Coordinates of C-alpha atoms and ligand atoms in Angstrom, one line a residue:
X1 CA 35.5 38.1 14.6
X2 CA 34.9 39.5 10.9
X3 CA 37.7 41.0 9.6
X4 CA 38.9 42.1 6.1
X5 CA 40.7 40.2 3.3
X6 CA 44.0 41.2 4.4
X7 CA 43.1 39.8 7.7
X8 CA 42.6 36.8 6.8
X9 CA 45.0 34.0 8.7
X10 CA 46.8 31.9 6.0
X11 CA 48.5 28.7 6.8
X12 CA 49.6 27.4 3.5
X13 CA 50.1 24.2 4.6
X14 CA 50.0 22.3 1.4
X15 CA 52.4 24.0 -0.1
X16 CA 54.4 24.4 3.0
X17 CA 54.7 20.2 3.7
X18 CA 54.4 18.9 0.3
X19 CA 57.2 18.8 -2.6
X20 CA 56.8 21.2 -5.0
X21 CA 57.1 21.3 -9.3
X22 CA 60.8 22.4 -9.4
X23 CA 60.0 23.5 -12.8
X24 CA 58.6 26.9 -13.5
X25 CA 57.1 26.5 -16.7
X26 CA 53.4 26.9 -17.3
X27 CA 53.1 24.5 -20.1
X28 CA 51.4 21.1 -20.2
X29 CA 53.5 18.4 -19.2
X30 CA 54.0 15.4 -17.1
X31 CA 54.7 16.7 -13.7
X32 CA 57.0 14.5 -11.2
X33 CA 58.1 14.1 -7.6
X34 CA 55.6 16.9 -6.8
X35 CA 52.1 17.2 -5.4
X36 CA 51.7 20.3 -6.9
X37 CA 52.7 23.8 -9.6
X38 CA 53.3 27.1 -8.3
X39 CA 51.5 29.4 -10.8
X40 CA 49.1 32.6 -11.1
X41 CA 46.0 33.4 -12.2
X42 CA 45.6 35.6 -15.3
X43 CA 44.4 39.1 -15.5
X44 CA 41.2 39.7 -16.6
X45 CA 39.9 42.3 -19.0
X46 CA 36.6 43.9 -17.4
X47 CA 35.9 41.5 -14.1
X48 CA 32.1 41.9 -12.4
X49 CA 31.2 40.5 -9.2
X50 CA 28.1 38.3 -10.3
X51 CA 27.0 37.2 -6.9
X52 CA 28.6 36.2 -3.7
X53 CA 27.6 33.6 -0.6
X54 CA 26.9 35.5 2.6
X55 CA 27.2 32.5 4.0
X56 CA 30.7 31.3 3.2
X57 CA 32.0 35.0 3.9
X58 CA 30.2 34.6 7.4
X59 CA 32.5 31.1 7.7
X60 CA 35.5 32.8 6.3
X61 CA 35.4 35.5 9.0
X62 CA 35.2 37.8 6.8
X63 CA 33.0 41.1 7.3
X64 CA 29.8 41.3 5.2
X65 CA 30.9 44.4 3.6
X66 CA 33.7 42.9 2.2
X67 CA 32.7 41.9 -0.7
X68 CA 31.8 45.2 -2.1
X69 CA 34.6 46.2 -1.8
X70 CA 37.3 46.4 -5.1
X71 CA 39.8 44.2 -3.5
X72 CA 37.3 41.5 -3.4
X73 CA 36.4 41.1 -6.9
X74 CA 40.4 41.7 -7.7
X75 CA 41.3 38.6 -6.1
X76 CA 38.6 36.4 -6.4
X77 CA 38.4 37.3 -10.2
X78 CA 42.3 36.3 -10.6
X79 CA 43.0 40.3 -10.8
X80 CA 45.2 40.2 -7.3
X81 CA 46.5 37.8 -5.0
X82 CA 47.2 38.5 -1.4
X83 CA 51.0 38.5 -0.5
X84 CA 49.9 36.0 2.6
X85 CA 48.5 33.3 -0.7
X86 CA 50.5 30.5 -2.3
X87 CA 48.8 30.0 -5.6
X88 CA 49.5 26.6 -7.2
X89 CA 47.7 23.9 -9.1
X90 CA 47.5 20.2 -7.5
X91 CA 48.8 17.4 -9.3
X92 CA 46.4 14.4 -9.4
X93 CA 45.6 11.3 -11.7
X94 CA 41.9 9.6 -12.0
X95 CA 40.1 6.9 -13.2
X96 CA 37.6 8.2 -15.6
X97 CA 34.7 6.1 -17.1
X98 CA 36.3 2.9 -15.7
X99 CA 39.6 3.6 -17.1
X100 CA 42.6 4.9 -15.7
X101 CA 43.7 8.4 -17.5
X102 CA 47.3 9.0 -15.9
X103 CA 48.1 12.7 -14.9
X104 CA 44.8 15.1 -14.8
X105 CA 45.7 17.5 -12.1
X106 CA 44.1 20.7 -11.8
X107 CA 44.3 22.4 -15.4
X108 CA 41.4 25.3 -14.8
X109 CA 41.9 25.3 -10.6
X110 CA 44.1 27.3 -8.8
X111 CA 44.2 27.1 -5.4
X112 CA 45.2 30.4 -3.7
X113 CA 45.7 29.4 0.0
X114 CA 44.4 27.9 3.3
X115 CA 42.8 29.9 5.6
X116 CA 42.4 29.1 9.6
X117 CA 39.7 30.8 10.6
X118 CA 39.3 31.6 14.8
X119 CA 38.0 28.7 15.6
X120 CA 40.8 26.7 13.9
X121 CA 38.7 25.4 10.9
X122 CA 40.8 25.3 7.5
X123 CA 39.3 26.3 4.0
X124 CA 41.1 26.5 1.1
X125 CA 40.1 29.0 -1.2
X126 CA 40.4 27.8 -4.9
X127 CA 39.3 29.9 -8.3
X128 CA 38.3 27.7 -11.1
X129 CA 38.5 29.0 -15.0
X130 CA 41.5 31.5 -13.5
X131 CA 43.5 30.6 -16.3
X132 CA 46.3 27.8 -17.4
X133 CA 48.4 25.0 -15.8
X134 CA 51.1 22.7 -16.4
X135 CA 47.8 20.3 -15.8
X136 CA 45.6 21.9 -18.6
X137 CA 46.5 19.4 -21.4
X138 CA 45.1 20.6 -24.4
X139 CA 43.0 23.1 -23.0
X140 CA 42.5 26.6 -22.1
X141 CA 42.3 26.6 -18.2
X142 CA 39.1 28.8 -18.7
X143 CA 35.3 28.2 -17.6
X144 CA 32.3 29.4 -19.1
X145 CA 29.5 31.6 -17.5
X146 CA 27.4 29.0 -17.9
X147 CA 29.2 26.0 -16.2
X148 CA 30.5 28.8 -13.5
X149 CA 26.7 29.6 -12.4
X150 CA 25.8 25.9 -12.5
X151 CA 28.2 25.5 -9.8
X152 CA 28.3 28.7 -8.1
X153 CA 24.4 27.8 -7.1
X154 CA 24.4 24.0 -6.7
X155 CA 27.1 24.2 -4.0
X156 CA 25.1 27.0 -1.9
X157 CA 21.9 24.6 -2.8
X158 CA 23.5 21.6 -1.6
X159 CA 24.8 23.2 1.4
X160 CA 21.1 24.1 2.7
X161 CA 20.0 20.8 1.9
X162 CA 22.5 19.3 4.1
X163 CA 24.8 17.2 1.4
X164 CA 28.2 17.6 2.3
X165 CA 29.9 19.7 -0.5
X166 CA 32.9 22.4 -1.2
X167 CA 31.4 25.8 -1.0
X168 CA 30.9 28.9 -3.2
X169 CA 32.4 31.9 -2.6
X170 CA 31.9 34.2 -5.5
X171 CA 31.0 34.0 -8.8
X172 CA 32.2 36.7 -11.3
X173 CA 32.7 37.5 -15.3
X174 CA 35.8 37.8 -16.5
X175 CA 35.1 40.4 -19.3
X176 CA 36.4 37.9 -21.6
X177 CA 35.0 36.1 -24.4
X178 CA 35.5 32.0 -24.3
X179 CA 35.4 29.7 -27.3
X180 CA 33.3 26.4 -26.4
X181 CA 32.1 23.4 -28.4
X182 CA 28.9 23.3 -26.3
X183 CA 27.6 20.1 -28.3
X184 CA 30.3 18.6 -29.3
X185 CA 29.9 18.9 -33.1
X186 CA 32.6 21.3 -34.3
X187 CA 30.2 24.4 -33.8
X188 CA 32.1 26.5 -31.5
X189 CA 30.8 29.8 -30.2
X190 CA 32.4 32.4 -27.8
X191 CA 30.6 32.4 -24.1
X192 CA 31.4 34.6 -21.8
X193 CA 34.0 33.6 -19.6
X194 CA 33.3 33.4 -15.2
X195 CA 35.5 32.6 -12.2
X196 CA 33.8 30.8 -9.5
X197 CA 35.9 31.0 -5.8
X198 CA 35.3 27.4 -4.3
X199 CA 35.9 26.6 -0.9
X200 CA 36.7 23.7 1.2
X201 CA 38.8 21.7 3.6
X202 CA 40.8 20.2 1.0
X203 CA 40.6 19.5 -2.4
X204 CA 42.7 16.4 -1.8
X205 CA 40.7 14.1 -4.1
X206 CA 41.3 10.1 -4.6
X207 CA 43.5 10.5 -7.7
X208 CA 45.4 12.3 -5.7
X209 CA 47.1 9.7 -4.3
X210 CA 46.3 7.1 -7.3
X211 CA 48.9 9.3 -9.5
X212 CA 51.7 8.8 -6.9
X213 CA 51.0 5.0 -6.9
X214 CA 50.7 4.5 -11.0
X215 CA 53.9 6.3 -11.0
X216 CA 55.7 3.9 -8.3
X217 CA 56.3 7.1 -6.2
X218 CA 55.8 5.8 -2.7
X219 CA 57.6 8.6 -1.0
X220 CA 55.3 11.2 -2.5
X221 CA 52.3 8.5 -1.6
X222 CA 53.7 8.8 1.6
X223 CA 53.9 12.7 2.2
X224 CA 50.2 13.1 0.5
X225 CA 49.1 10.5 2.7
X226 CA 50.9 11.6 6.1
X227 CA 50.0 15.2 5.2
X228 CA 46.6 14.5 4.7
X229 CA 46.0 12.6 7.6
X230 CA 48.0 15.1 10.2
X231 CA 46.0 18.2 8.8
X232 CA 42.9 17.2 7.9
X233 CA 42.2 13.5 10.1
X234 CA 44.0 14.6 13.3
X235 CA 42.0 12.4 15.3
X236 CA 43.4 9.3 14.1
X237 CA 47.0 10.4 15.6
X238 CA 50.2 9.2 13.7
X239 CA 50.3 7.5 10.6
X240 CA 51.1 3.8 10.4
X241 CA 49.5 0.8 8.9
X242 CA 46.6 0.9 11.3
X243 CA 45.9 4.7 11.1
X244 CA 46.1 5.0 7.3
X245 CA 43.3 1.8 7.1
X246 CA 41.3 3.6 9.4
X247 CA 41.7 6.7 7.8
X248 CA 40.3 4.9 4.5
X249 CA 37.2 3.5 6.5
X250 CA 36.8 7.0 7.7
X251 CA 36.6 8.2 3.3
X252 CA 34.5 4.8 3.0
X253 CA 31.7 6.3 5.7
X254 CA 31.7 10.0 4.5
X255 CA 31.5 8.9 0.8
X256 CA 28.3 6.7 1.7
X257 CA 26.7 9.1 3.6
X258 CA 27.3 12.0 0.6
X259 CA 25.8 9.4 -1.8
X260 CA 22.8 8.7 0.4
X261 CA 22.1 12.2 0.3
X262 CA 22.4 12.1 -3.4
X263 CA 20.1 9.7 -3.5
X264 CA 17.4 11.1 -0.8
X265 CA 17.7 14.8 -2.7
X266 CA 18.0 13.0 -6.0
X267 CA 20.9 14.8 -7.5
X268 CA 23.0 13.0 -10.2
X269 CA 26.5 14.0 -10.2
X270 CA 27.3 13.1 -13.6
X271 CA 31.2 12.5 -13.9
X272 CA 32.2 10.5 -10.4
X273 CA 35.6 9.8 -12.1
X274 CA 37.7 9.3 -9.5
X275 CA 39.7 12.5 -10.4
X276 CA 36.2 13.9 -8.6
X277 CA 36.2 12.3 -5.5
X278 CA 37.1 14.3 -2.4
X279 CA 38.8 12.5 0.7
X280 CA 36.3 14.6 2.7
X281 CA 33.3 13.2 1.0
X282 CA 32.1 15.9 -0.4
X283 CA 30.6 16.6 -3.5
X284 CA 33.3 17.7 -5.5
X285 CA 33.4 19.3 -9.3
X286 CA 29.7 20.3 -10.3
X287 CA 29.8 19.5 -14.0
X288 CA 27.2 18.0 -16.0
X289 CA 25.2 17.4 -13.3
X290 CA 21.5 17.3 -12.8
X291 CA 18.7 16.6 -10.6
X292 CA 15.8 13.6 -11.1
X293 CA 12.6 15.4 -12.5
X294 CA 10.8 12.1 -12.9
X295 CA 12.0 9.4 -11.1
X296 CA 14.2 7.4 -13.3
X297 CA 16.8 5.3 -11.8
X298 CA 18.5 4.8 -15.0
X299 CA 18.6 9.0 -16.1
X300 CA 22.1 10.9 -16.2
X301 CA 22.2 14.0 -17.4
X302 CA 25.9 13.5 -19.0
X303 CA 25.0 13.3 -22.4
X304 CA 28.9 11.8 -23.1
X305 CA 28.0 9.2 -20.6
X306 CA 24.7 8.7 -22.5
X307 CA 25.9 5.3 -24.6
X308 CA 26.7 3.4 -21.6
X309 CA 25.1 5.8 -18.8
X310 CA 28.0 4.1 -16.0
X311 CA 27.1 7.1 -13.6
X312 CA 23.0 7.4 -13.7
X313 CA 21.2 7.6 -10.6
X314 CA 20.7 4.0 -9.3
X315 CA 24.2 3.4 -10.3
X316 CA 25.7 5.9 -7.9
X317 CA 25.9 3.9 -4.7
X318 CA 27.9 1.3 -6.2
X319 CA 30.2 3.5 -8.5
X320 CA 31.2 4.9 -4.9
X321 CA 32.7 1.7 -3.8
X322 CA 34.4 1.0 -7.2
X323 CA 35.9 4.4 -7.1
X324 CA 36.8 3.6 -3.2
X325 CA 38.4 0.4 -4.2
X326 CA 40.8 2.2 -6.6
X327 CA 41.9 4.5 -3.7
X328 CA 42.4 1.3 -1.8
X329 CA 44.9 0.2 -4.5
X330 CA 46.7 3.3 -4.4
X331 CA 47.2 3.6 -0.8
X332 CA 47.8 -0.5 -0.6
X333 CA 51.8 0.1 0.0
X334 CA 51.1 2.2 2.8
X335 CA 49.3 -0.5 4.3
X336 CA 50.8 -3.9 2.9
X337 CA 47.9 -5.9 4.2
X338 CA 44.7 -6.9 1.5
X339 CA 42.6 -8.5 4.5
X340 CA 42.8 -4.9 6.7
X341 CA 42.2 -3.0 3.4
X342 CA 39.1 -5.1 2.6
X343 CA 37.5 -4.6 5.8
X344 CA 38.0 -1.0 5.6
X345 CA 36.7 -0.8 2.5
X346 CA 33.6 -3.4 3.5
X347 CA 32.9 -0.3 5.8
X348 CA 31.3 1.2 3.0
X349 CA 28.5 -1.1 2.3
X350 CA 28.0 -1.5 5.9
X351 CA 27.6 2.3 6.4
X352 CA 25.5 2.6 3.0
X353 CA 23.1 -0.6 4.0
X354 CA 22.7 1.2 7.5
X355 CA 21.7 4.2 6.5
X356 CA 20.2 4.3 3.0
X357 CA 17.2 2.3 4.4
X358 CA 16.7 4.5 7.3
X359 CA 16.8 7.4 4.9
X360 CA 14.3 6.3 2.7
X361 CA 12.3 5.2 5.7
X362 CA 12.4 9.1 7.0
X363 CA 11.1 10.2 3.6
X364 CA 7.9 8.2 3.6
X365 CA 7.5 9.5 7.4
X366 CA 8.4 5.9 9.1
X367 CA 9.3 6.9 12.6
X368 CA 10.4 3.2 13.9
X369 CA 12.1 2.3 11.5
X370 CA 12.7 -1.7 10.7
X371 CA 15.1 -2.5 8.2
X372 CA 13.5 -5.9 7.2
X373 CA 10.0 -5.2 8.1
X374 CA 10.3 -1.9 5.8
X375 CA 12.3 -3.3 2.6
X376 CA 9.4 -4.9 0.7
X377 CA 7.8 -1.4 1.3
X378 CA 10.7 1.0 0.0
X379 CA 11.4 -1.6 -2.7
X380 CA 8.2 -1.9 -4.0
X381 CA 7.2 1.6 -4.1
X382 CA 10.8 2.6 -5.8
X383 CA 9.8 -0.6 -8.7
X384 CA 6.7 1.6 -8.8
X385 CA 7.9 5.1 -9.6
X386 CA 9.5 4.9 -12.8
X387 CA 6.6 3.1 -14.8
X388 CA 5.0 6.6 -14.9
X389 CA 6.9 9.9 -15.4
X390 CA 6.6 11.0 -11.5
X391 CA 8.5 13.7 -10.6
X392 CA 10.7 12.6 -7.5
X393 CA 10.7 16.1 -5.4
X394 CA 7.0 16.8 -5.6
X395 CA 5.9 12.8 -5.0
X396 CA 7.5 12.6 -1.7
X397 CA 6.5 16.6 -1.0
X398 CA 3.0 15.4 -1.3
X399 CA 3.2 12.1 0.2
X400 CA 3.3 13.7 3.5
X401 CA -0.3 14.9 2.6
X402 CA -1.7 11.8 2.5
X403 CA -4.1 11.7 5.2
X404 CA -3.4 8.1 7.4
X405 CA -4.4 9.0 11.1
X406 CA -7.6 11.3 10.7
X407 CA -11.0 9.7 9.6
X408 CA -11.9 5.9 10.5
X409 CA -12.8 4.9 7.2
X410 CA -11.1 3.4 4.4
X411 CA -10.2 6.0 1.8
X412 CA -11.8 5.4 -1.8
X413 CA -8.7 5.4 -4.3
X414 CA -9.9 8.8 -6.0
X415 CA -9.0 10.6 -2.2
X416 CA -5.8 8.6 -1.5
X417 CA -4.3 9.5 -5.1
X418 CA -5.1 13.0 -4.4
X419 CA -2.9 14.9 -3.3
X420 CA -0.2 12.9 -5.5
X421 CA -1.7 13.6 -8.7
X422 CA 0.4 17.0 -9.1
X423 CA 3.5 15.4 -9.0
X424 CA 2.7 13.2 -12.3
X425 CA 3.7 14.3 -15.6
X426 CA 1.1 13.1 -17.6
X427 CA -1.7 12.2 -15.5
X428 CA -3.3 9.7 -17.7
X429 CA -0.7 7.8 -17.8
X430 CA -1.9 6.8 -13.9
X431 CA -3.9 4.4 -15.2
X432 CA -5.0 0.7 -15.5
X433 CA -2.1 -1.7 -13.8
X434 CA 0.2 1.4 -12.4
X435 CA -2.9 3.1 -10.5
X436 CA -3.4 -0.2 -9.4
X437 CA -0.4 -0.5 -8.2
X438 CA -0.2 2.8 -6.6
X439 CA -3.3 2.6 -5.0
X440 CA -2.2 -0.9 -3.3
X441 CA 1.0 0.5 -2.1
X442 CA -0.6 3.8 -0.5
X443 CA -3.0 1.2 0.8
X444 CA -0.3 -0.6 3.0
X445 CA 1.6 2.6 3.4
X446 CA -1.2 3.6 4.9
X447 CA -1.5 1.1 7.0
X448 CA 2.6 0.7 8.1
X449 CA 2.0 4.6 9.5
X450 CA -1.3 4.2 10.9
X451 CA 0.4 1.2 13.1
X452 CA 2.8 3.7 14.3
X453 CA -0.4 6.5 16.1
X454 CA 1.8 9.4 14.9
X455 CA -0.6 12.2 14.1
X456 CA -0.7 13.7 10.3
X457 CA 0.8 17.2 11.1
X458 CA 4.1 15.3 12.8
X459 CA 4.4 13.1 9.9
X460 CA 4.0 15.9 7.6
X461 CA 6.4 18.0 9.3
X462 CA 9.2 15.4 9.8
X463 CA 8.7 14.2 6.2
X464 CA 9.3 18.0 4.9
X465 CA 12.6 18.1 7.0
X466 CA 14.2 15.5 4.9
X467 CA 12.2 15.5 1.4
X468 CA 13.0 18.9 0.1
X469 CA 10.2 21.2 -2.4
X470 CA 12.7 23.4 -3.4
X471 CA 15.7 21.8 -5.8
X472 CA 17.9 23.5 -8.3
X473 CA 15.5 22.0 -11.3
X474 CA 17.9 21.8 -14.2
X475 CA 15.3 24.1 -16.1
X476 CA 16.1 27.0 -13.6
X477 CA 19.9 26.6 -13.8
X478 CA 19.5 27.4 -16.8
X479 CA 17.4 30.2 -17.0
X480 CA 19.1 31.9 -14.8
X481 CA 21.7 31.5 -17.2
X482 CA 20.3 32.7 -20.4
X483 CA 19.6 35.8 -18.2
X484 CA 22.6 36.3 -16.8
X485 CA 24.1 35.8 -20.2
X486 CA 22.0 38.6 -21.4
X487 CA 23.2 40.8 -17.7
X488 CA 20.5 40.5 -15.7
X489 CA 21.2 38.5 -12.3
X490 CA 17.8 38.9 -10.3
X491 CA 17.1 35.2 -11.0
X492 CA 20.2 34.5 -9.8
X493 CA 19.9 36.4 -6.5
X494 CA 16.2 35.0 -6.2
X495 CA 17.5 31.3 -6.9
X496 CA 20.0 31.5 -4.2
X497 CA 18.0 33.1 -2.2
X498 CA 15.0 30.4 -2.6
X499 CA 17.6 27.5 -2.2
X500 CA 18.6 28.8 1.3
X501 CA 15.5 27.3 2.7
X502 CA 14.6 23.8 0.4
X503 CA 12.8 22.7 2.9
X504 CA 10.4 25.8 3.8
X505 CA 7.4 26.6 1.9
X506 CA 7.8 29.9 0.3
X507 CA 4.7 32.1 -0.1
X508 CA 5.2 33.5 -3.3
X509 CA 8.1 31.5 -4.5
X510 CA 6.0 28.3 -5.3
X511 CA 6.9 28.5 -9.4
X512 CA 10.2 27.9 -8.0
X513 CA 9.0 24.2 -7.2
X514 CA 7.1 23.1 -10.0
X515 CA 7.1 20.3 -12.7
X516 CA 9.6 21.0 -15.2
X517 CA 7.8 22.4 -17.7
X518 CA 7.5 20.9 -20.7
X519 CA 9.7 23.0 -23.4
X520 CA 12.6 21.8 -20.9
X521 CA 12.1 18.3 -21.5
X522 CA 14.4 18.4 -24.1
X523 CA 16.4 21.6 -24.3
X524 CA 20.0 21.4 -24.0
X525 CA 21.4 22.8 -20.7
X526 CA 18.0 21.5 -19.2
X527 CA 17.8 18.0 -19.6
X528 CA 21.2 17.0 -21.3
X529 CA 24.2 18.5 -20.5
X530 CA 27.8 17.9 -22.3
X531 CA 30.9 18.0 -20.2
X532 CA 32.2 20.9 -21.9
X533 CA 32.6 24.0 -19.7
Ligands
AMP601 P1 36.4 17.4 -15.1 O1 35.8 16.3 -15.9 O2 35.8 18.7 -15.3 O3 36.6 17.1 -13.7 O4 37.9 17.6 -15.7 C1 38.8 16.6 -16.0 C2 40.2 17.2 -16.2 O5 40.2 18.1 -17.3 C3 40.8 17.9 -15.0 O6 42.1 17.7 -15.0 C4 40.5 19.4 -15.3 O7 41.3 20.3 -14.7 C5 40.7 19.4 -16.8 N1 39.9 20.5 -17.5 C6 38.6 20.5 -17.7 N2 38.3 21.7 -18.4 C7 39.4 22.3 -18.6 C8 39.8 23.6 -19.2 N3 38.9 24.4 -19.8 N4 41.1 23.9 -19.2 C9 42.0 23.1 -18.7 N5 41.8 22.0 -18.1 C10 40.5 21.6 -18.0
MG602 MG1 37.4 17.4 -12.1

């Protein structure tokens, strides 16, 4: 049943079960014994609702009309809280870069409350860039318009792609101006400052429980881990030794399966610090993120990860099990058993090698899937790909329009590259060795299908379930910034409104899934992104 704001069903359970800051000071500091900071959002000077999901005010319960409404753009601008909310600011630690940072917390999040909707499913609502925390170090607590849009649509776009994410409510401007360092080289500039409402479970993350372990607090490890586990893991009944190992093979599965949808839409996250990691396995904290244009297993688009580039594409599957492996340290006391732990956390590569090969095999249209028979296939056409500038979305798009079951004949290699060659950057650079190579592998790719008597038009439709044509190209992100910047949100509405269906052709829509174009290739905001925000 839709209802309105103040309808809404809180169950502040967080706050409710967990210790809280006894101090009431909003200043940076070390905060201890506590899992989290009561504190409020900050008024804002001239807020405008930007855009809104329809689709996460449908899962809220709450009536369309709603967020037309003033109260709306009060709260979920930091102008108003409901009397029902809790607002507070988690407490968390993280391993970022490989190293461990001590207390990060939330220092531009503030989570308002949890919400139980009628069918009992719990979101908390969260505004990020809603002002300053006893976790905001040496920084403002505020986000920028352009960082706020960045996520505001890649959460929606993930959503309809089917990659388990938070969600996004509502993305407005404060009114306010916001100093930023964009590149890092003592330029700063004043950006218009944005609120983005995220939604989710939880945003329980593994630092969460890393900062109670670095800190010897076992109790609190204990409540964070108990409460977690009672609200959010039911299932697995009662804490003990067994349930809380479970409970981590559970985090081990759902992190591998949200990677190997990273890696089937190819979307780089950018900062998987560990401060970044949801317990839900979802993707959590859209920063400098990006998405593959040409398929480059070594690209991130973080340009202060660009010295040692620890979190590029092809290095995401295994940063997931090193970031796993520090939340087994952290829960270890819980469990007092290495051997239990290990097999939990072996769980992940057994989930990962299960299904990681039977994705890939569903993007090139493999209906029986073999994992042994298939590997040389998968593996040779991915050593393939990045010797030419390929983009990823449009290659596997069109490799469903290679024709393997209709005419007898042998195609000649002009008619099998085909209906590829639109997906290649520079076409001339398809030749000699590599369009050897590529005609060879569409060779035996034709004739793994053909062995399988599946006609074209099933392939083609099964392959366009799971290999989308619409992506949020970094290049769009960004223009829809620069106009928003400039007050004009059509390309914003459009975008969204494209990304709703990733996987449908869209008569009209198709610039929307081209080729980056090539003044993007090296524009800021397009192809290199700093973690400032
Ligand atoms: P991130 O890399 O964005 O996940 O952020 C890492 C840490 O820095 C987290 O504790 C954030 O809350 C904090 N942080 C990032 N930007 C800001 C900001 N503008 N103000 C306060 N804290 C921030
Ligand atoms: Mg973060």
């Amino acid at each position: 049943m839709a209802v309105s704001l103040t309808e809404l069903a809180f169950d502040n359970r967080f706050t409710a079960e967990l210790p809280a800051d006894p101090m009431d000071l909003n200043r940076p500091r070390q905060v201890h014994h506590a899992a989290y900071s009561r504190v409020q959002p900050i008024p804002t000077s001239s807020p405008r609702l930007i855009a809104h999901s329809p689709e996460v005010l449908e899962m809220l319960g709450l009536d369309a009309s709603v967020a037309e409404t003033d109260g709306f753009l009060r709260v979920f601008s930091g102008n108003a809280t409901l009397d029902a909310m809790d607002p507070h600011a988690a407490c968390y630690g993280g391993h970022q870069f490989g190293n461990w940072a001590g207390q990060l917390g939330d220092g531009r999040a503030i989570t308002l409350g949890e919400i139980v909707t009628d069918t009992g499913e719990r979101h908390m609502l969260q505004l990020k860039g809603a002002g300053p925390t006893p976790y905001s170090r040496t920084a403002d607590g505020l986000a920028v318009l352009r960082s706020s849009m960045r996520e505001f649509l890649c959460s929606e776009a993930m959503h309809h792609l089917g990659v388990p994410t938070t969600r996004a409510l509502s993305l407005a401007i404060t009114g306010d101006q916001v100093t930023r360092d964009m590149f890092y080289d003592g330029r700063p500039a004043l950006e218009p400052g944005a609120v983005v409402c995220r939604v989710a479970p939880s945003f329980i993350r593994f630092g969460t429980f890393e900062i109670a372990r670095s800190r010897d607090d076992l109790d609190l490890l204990r409540q964070l881990a108990d409460h977690t586990i009672r609200t959010h893991f039911p299932e697995l009944g009662a804490p003990s030794a067994e349930v809380y190992t479970e409970w981590f093979a559970e985090i081990a599965r759902r992190t591998a399966d949200m990677i190997v949808h990273w890696q089937r839409v190819g979307f780089v996250h950018g900062v998987m610090n560990t401060d970044n990691m949801s317990i839900h396995g979802l993707t959590i904290d859209y920063g400098p993120y990006g998405w593959l244009e040409d398929y480059d297993p070594g690209w991130t688009p973080n340009t202060t990860d660009a010295q040692f580039k620890r979190y590029r594409y092809g290095a995401q599957p295994h940063i997931g099990q090193w970031n796993l492996t520090q939340l087994a340290n952290a829960i270890y006391p819980l469990v007092d058993d290495v051997d239990m732990l290990q097999g939990a956390l072996e769980e992940y590569t057994n989930r990962f090698n299960e299904t990681w090969p039977a994705m890939m095999a569903a993007k090139l249209g493999i209906a029986t899937h073999d994992t042994n028979r298939d590997q040389p296939l998968i593996g040779d056409l991915l050593e393939i790909l990045p010797k030419t500038e390929v983009d990823m979305t449009l290659f596997f798009r069109s490799l469903a329009d290679v024709a393997v079951s209709e005419g007898e004949s042998e195609p000649d290699d002009e008619t099998l590259l085909k209906p590829l060659l639109g997906a290649y950057y520079e076409t001339d650079q398809l030749t000699g060795d590599v369009r050897a190579e590529t005609v060879g592998w569409l060779q035996r790719y034709r004739g793994r299908i053909a062995g399988e008597g599946r006609s074209d038009h099933e392939r083609r439709e099964a392959m366009n379930r799971v290999n989308p044509l619409y992506v949020l190209r970094n290049y769009l992100a960004q223009l829809a910034i620069d106009d928003a910047e400039k007050g004009e949100t059509g390309l914003t509405h459009e975008l969204l409104d494209v990304l709703r269906r990733p996987y449908d052709e869209q008569p009209g829509r198709e610039r929307f899934a081209e080729k980056r174009p090539d003044w993007a290739r090296t524009r800021a905001g397009c192809s290199m992104l700093s973690c400032s925000s």
